[in-house]
Short mmCIF file of C-alpha atoms in Angstrom, two decimals:
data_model
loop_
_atom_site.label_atom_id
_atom_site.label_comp_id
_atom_site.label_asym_id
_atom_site.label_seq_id
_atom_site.Cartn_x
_atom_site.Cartn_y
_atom_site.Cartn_z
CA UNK A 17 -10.15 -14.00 -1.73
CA UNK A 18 -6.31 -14.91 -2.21
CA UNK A 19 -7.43 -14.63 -6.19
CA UNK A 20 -8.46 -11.14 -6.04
CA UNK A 21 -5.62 -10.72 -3.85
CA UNK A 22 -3.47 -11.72 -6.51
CA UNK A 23 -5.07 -9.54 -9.24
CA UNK A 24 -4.62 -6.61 -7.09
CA UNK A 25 -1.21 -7.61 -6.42
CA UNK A 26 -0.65 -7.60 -10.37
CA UNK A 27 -1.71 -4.36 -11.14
CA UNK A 28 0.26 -2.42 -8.32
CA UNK A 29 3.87 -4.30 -9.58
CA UNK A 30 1.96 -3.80 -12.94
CA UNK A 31 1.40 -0.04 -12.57
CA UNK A 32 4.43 0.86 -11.07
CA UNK A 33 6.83 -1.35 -13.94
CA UNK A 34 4.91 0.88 -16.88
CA UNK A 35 4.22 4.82 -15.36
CA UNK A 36 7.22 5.72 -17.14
CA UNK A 37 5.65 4.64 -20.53
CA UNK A 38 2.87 6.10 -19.08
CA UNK A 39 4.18 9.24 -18.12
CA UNK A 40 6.00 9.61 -21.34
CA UNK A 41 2.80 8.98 -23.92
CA UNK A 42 0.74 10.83 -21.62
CA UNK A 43 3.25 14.06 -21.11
CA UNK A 44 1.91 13.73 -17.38
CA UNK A 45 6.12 14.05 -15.84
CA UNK A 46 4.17 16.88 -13.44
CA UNK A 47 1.92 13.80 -11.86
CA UNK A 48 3.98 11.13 -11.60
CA UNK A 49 4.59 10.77 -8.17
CA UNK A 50 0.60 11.61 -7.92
CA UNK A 51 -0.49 9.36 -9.61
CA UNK A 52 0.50 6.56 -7.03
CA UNK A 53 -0.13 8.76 -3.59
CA UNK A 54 -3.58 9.96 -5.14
CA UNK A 55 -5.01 6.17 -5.09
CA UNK A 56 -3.91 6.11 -1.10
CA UNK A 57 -4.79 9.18 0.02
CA UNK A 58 -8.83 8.74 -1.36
CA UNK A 59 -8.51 4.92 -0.25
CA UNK A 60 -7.98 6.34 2.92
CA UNK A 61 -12.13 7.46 2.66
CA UNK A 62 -12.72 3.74 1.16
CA UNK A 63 -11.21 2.21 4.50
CA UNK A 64 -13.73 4.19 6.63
CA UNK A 65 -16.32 3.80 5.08
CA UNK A 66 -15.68 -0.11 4.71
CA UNK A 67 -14.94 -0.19 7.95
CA UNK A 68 -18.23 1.34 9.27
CA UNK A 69 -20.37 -0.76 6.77
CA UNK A 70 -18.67 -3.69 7.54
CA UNK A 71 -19.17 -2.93 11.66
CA UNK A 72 -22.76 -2.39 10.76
CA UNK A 73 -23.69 -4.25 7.99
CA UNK A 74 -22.70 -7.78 6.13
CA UNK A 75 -18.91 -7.07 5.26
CA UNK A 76 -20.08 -9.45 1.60
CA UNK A 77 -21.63 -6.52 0.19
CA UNK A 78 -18.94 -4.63 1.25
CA UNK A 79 -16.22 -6.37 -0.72
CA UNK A 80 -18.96 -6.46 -3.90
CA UNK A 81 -18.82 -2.70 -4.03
CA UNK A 82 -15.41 -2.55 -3.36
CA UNK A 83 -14.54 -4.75 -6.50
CA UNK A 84 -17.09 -2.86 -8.56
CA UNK A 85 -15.17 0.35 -7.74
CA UNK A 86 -11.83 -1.29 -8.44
CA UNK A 87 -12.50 -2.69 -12.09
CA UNK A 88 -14.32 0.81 -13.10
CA UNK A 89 -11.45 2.24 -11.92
CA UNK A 90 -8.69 0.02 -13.75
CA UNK A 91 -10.85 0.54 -17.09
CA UNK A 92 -11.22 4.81 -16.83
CA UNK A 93 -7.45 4.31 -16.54
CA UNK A 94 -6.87 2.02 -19.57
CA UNK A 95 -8.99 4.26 -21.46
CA UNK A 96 -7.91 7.27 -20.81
CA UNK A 97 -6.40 9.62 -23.70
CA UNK A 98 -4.78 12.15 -21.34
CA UNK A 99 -2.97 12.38 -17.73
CA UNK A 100 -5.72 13.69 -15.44
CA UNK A 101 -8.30 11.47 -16.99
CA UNK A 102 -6.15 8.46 -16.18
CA UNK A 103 -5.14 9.95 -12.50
CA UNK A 104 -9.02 9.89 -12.02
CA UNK A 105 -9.17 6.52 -13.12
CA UNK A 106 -6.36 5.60 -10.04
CA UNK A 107 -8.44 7.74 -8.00
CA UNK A 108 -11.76 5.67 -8.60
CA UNK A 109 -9.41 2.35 -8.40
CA UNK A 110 -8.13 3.71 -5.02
CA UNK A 111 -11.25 4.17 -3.33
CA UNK A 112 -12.33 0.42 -4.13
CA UNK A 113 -9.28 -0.32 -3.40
CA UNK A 114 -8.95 1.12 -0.30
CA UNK A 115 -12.36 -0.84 0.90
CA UNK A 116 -11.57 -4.48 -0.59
CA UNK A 117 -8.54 -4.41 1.85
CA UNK A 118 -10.79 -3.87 4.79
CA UNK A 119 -13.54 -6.14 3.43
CA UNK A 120 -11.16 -8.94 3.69
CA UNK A 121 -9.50 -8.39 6.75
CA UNK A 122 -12.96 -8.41 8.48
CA UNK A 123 -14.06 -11.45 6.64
CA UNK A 124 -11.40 -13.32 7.80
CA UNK A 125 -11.99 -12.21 11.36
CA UNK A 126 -15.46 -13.25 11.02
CA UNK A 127 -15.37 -16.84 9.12
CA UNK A 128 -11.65 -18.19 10.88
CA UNK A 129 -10.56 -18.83 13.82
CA UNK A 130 -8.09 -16.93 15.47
CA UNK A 131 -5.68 -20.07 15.24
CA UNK A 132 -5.67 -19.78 11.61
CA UNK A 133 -4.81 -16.08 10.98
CA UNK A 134 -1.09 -16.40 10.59
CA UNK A 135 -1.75 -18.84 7.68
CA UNK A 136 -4.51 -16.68 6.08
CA UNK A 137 -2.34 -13.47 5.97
CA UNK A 138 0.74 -15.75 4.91
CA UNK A 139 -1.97 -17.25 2.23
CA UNK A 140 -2.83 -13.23 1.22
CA UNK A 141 1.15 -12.64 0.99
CA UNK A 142 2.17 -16.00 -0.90
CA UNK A 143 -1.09 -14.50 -3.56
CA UNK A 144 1.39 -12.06 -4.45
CA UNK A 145 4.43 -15.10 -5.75
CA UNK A 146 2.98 -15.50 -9.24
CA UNK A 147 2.60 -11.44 -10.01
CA UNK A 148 5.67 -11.06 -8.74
CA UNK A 149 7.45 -13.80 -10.80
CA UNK A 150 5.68 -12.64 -13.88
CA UNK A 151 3.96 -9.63 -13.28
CA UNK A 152 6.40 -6.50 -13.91
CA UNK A 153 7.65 -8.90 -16.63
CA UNK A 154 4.32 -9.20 -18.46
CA UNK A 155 2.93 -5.98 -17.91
CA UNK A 156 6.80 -4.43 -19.26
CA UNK A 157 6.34 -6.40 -22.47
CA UNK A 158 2.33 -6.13 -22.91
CA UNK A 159 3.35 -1.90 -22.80
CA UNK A 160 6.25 -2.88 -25.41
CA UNK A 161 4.10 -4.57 -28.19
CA UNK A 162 0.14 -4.49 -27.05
CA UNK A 163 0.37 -0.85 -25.39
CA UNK A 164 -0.09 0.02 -22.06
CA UNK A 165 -3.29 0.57 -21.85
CA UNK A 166 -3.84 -3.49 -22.00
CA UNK A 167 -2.23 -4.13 -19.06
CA UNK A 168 -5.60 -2.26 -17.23
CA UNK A 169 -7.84 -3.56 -18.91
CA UNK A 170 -6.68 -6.94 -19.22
CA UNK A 171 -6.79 -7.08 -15.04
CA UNK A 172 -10.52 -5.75 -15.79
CA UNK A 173 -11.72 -9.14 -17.15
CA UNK A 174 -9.40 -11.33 -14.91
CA UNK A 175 -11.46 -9.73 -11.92
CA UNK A 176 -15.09 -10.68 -13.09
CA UNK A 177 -13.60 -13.94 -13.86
CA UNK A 178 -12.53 -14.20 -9.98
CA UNK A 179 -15.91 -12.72 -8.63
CA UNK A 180 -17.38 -15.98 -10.22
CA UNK A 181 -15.78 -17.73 -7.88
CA UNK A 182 -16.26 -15.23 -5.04
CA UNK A 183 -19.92 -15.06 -4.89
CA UNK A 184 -20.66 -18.72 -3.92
CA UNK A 185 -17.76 -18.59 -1.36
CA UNK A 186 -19.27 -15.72 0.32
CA UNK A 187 -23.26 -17.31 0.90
CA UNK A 188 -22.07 -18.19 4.88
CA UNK A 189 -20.53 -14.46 5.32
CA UNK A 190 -22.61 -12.38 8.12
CA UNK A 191 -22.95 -9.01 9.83
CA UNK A 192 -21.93 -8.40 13.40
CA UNK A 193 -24.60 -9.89 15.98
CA UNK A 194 -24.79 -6.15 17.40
CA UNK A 195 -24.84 -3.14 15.64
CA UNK A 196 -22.80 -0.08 17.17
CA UNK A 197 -24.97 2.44 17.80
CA UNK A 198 -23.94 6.42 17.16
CA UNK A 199 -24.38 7.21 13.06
CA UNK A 200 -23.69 10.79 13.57
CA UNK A 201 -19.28 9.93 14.71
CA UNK A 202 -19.44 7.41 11.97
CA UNK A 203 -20.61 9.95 9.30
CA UNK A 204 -18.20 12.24 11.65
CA UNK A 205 -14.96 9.82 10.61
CA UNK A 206 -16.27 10.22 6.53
CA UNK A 207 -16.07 13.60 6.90
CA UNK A 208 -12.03 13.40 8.56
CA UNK A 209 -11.43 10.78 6.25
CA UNK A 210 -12.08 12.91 3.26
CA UNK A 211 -10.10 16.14 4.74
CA UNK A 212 -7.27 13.50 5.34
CA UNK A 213 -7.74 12.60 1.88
CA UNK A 214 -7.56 16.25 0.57
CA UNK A 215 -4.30 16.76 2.70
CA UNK A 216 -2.46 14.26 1.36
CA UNK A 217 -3.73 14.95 -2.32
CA UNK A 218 -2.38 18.92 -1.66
CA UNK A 219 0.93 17.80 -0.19
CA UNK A 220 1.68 15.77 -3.15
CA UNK A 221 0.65 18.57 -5.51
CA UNK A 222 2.69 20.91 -3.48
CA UNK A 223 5.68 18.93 -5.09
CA UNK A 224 5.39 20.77 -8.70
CA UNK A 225 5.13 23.98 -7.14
CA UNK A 226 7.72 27.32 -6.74
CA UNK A 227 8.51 29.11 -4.25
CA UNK A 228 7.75 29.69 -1.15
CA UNK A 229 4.17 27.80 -2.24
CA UNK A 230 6.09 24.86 -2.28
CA UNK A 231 7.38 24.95 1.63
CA UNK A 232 4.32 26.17 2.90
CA UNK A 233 1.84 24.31 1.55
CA UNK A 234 3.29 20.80 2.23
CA UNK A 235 3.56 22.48 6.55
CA UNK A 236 0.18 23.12 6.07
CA UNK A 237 -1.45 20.60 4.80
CA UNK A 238 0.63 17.87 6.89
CA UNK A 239 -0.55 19.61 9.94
CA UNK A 240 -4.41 19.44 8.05
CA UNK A 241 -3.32 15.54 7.63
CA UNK A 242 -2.22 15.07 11.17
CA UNK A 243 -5.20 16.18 12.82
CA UNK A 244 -7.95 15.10 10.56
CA UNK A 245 -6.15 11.45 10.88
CA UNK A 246 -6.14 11.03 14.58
CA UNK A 247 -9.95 10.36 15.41
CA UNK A 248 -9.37 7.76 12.73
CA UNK A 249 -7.17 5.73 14.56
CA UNK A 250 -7.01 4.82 18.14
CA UNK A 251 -5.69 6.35 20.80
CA UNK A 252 -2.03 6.74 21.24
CA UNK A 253 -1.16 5.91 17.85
CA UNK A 254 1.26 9.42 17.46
CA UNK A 255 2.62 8.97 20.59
CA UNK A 256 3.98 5.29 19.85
CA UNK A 257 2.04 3.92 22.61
CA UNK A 258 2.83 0.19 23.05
CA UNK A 259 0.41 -2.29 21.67
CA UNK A 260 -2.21 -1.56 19.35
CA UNK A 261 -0.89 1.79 18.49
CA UNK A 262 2.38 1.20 17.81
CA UNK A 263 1.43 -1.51 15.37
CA UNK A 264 -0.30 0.78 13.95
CA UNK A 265 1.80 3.49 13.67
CA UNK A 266 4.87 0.69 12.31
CA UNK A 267 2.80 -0.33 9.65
CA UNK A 268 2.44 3.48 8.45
CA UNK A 269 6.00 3.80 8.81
CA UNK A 270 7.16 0.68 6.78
CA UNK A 271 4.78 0.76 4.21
CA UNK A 272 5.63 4.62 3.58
CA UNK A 273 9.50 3.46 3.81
CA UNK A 274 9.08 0.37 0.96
CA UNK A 275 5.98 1.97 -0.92
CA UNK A 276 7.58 5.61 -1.81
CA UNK A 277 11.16 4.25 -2.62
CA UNK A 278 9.71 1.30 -4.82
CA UNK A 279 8.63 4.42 -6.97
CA UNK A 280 11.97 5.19 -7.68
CA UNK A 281 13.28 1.95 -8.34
CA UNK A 282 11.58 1.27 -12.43
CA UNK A 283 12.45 4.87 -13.18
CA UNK A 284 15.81 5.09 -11.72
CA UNK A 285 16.67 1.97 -13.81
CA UNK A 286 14.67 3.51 -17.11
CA UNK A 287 16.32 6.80 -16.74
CA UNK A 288 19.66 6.14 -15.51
CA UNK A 289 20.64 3.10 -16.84
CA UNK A 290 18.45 3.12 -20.30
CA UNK A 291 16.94 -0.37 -18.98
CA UNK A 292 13.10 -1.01 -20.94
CA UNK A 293 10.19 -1.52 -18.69
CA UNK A 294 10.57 -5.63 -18.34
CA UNK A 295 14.16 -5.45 -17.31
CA UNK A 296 13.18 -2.76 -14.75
CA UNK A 297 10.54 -4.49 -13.40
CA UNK A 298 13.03 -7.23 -12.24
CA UNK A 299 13.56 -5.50 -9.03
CA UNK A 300 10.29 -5.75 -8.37
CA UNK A 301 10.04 -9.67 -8.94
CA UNK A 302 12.90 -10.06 -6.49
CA UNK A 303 11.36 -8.21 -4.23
CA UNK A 304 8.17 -10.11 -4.38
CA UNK A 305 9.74 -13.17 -4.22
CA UNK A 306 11.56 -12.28 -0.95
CA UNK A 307 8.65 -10.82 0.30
CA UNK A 308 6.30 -13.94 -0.10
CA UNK A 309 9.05 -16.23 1.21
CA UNK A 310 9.87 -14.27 3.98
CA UNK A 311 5.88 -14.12 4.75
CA UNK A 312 5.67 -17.86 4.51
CA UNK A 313 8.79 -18.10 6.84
CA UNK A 314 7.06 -16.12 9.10
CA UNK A 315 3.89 -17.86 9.55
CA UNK A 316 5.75 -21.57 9.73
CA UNK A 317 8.32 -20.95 12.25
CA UNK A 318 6.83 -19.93 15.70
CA UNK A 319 10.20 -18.85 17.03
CA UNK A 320 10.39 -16.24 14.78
CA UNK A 321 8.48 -14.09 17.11
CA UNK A 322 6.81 -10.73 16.77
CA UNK A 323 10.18 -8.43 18.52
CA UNK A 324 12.65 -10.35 16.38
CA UNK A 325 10.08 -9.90 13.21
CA UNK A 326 10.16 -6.10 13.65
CA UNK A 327 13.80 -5.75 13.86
CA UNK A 328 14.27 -7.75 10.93
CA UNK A 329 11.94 -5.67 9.10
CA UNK A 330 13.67 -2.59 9.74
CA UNK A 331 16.97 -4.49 8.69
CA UNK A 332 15.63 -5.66 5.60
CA UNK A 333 14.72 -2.03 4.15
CA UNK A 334 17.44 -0.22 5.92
CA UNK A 335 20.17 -2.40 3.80
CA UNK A 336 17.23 -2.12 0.63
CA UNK A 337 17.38 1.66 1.05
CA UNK A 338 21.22 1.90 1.61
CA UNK A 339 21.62 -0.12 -1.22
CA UNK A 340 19.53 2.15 -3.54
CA UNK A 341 21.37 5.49 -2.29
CA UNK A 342 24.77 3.81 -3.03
CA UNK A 343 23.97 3.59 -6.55
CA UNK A 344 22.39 6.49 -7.13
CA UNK A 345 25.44 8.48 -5.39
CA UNK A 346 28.16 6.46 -7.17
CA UNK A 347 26.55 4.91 -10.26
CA UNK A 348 26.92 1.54 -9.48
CA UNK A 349 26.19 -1.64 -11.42
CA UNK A 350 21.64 -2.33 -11.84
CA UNK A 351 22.51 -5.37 -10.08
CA UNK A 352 22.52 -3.93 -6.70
CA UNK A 353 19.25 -2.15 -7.12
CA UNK A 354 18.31 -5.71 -7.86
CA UNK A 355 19.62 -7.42 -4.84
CA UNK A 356 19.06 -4.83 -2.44
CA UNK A 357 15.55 -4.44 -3.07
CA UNK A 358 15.23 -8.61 -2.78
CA UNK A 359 16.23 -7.20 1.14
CA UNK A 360 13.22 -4.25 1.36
CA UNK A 361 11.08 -7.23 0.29
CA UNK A 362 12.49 -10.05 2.85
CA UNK A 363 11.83 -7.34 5.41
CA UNK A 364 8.13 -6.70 4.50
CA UNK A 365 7.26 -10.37 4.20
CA UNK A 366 8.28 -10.84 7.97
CA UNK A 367 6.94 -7.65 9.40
CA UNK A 368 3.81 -6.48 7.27
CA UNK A 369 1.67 -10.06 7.97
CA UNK A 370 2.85 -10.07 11.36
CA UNK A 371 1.23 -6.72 11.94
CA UNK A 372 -2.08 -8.01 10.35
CA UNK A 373 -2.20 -10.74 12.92
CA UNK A 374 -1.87 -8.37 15.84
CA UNK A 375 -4.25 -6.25 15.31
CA UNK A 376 -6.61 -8.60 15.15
CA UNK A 377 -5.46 -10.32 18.43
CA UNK A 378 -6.03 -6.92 20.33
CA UNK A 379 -9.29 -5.98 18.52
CA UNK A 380 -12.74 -7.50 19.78
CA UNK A 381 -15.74 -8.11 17.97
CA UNK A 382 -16.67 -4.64 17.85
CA UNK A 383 -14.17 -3.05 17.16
CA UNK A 384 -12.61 -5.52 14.26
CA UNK A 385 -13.85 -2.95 11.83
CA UNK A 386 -12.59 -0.22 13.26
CA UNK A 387 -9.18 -1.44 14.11
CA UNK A 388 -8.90 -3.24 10.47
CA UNK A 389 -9.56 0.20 8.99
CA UNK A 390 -6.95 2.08 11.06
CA UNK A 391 -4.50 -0.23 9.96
CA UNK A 392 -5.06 0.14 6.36
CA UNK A 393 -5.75 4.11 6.78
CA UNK A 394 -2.40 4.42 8.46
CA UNK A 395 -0.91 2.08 5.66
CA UNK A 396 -2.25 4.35 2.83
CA UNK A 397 -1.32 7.38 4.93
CA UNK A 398 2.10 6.52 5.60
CA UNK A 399 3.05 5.53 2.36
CA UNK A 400 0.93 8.88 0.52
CA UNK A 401 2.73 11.40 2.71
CA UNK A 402 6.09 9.54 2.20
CA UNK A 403 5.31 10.06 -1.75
CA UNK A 404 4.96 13.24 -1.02
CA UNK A 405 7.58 13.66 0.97
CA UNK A 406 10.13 12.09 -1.58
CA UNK A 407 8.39 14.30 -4.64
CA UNK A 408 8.92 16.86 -3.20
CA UNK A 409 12.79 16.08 -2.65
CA UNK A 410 13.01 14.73 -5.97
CA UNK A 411 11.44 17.85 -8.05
CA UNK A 412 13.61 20.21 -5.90
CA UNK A 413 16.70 18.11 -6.36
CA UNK A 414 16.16 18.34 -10.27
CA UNK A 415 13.93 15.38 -11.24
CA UNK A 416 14.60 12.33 -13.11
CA UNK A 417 17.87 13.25 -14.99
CA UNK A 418 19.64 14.19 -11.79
CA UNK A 419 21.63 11.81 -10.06
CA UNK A 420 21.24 13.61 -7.28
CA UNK A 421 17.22 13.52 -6.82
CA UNK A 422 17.10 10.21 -6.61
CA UNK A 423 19.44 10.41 -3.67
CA UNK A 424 17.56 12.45 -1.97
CA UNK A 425 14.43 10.34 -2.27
CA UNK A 426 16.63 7.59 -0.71
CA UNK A 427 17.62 9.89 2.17
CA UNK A 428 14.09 10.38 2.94
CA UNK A 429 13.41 6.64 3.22
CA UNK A 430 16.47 6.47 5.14
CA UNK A 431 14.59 8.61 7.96
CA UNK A 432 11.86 6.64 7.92
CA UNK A 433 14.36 3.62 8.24
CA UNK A 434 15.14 4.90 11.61
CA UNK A 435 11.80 5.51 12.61
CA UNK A 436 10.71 1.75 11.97
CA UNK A 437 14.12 1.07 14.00
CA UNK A 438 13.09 2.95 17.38
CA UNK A 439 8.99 1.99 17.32
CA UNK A 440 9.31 -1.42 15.99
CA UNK A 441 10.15 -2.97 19.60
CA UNK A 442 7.13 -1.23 21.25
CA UNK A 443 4.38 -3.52 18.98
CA UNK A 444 4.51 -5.39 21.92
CA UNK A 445 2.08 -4.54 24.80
CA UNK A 446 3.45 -4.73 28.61
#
């Protein structure tokens, strides 16, 4: 599991070092920012429906389907000799994407003990310290000399290779002792799940439009989101109830917060400071670095406990994000972009597994597949609408040769910062 954790883990630092090469051979500058929010907002209809297999069903078949999706994705996406064909590659990539997540999480609540979930999660995080060290590196210089397209479909042989391994490990995995009974609000949730999916997918698409179009739209189809997404998740989760829901709805907000700025990061560095691919993906490594340290701190040290984990969190991406809008607003040296996104990363690696671990503590049996799939679906939410979000503030600020859009991406995560600062204390139940 950590394997395919660590192939997945490649090819988002991977995807996100090359889309401008990308971009640029494909002339596909107009879905940019969609091609990243379009692979959350349909894994958003992976999670449920993992989740509802897996709460019925053997959650092993689940993650075989999952990784079948994924690789058929990466290769459409290698292949692909123009812009939409490769954004429909992501898309097919972030529906199996969007279910292997959930597949794992309910594994692991069904074959350890509760005992050993910090050190599972840490062990999912610490997956992501080799792509991290030499992930945006590689995949920068494969795009250089091999092409682009190598770095997908390289990943597509890697993750056969790891399903050899899988299959045997997964002979003990089982379905729930008791099924849940009630097919028609499970086929209910597809249904939201898809309209959330649509949403999202309009919002970002809202970002290349004129106009009034583009105002009204993204009103619209937030409110469209907003709706649709609440049966999804459990009660409370809008109004930052404490416990469950506010984990929840923190997760949404930090992943949107680290997720949509990250963006911003290769092609601010590619645009602004002329920097190639493998030199821009260096903020990335740091960040990954940070982010599996800070994980493994996290899961070694009791004392570091969940309240003090949140606020570190937020303090991690808050100086990240301040760092970023400093240099965009004043020009200053890569470097910063460098060590400031080392801080979004720290910040994550405390927070994000700590998050995993309570949901788990405050699900039951049958609801693990339920509450496993909110989390990811407000994950994938969070950080779609935040692309969004910052798209559409970058395309109206003047795209990627203005100075000045790339602030106002960075103003956006600020916002969010502050969010994560006032809900992060309330993870805790009474």
């Amino acid at each position: 599991m950590c394997l395919l954790v660590t192939l997945a883990a490649f090819e988002a630092l991977a995807v996100t070092t090359i889309m401008p090469a990308v971009s640029h051979e494909l002339d596909g500058a107009a879905l940019y920012a969609f091609a990243f929010a379009g692979p959350l907002a349909v894994g958003v209809v992976g999670m449920v429906l993992a989740g509802t297999w897996c709460d019925r069903g053997n959650p092993r078949t689940v993650l075989y389907a999952s990784v079948v999706l994924f690789a058929a994705g990466l290769t459409l996406a290698g292949a692909s000799p123009t812009m939409p064909l490769f954004v429909i590659g992501r898309l097919v990539h972030g529906l199996g994407g969007g279910a292997l997540t959930v597949a794992l999480y309910v594994i692991v609540a069904r074959v350890y003990p509760a005992r050993l979930h910090p050190s599972i999660f840490a062990g999912f995080a610490a997956a992501w310290v080799v792509p991290s060290l030499i992930g945006p590196v590689i995949a920068g210089a494969v795009a250089e000399t091999l092409g682009w397209r190598w770095v997908f479909l390289g990943v597509v042989a890697l993750v056969f290779l790891a399903m050899l391994m899988v299959v045997p490990a997964m002979r003990g995995v089982h379905g729930p002792d008791h099924r849940p009974e009630g097919g028609g609000r499970e086929l209910a949730r597809v249904g939201l799940a898809v309209l959330v999916a649509v949403a999202v997918l309009g919002l970002t698409l809202a970002a290349e439009a004129r106009g009034p179009v583009q105002w009204i739209v993204p009103v619209v189809a937030a409110v469209v989101a907003v709706a649709a997404l609440r049966p999804l998740l459990p009660r409370g989760v809008l109004l930052a109830r404490r416990g469950l829901p506010s984990v929840i709805l923190v997760r949404s907000i930090v992943a949107g917060t680290f997720f949509s700025a990250e963006v911003y990061v290769p092609l601010m560095m590619v645009t602004q400071y002329g920097a190639s691919p493998a030199i821009a993906g260096l903020a990335l490594t740091a960040a990954g670095l940070s982010w599996a340290a800070a994980s493994w701190a996290q899961g070694r040290f009791p004392a570091i406990g969940n309240r003090l984990a949140a606020r570190l969190g937020a303090l991690g991406l808050t100086i990240a994000i301040g760092s970023l809008l400093v240099t965009a607003l004043t020009g200053a040296s890569p470097i910063v972009i460098v060590v400031g996104w080392a801080f979004a990363g720290g910040g994550m690696g405390l927070l994000y597994p700590r998050l995993g671990v309570l949901t788990l503590q405050y699900s039951t049996p049958a609801d693990q597949g339920f509450n496993s799939s909110a989390l990811s679906i407000a994950d994938s939410t969070g950080s779609a609408i935040a692309l969004a979000a910052t798209a559409i503030a970058f395309s109206a600020l003047g795209g990627a040769t203005s100075p000045v859009a790339f602030a106002g991406v960075f103003v956006v995560n600020a916002a969010l910062c502050v969010a994560a600062w006032l809900c992060g204390p309330r993870i805790l139940a009474r």
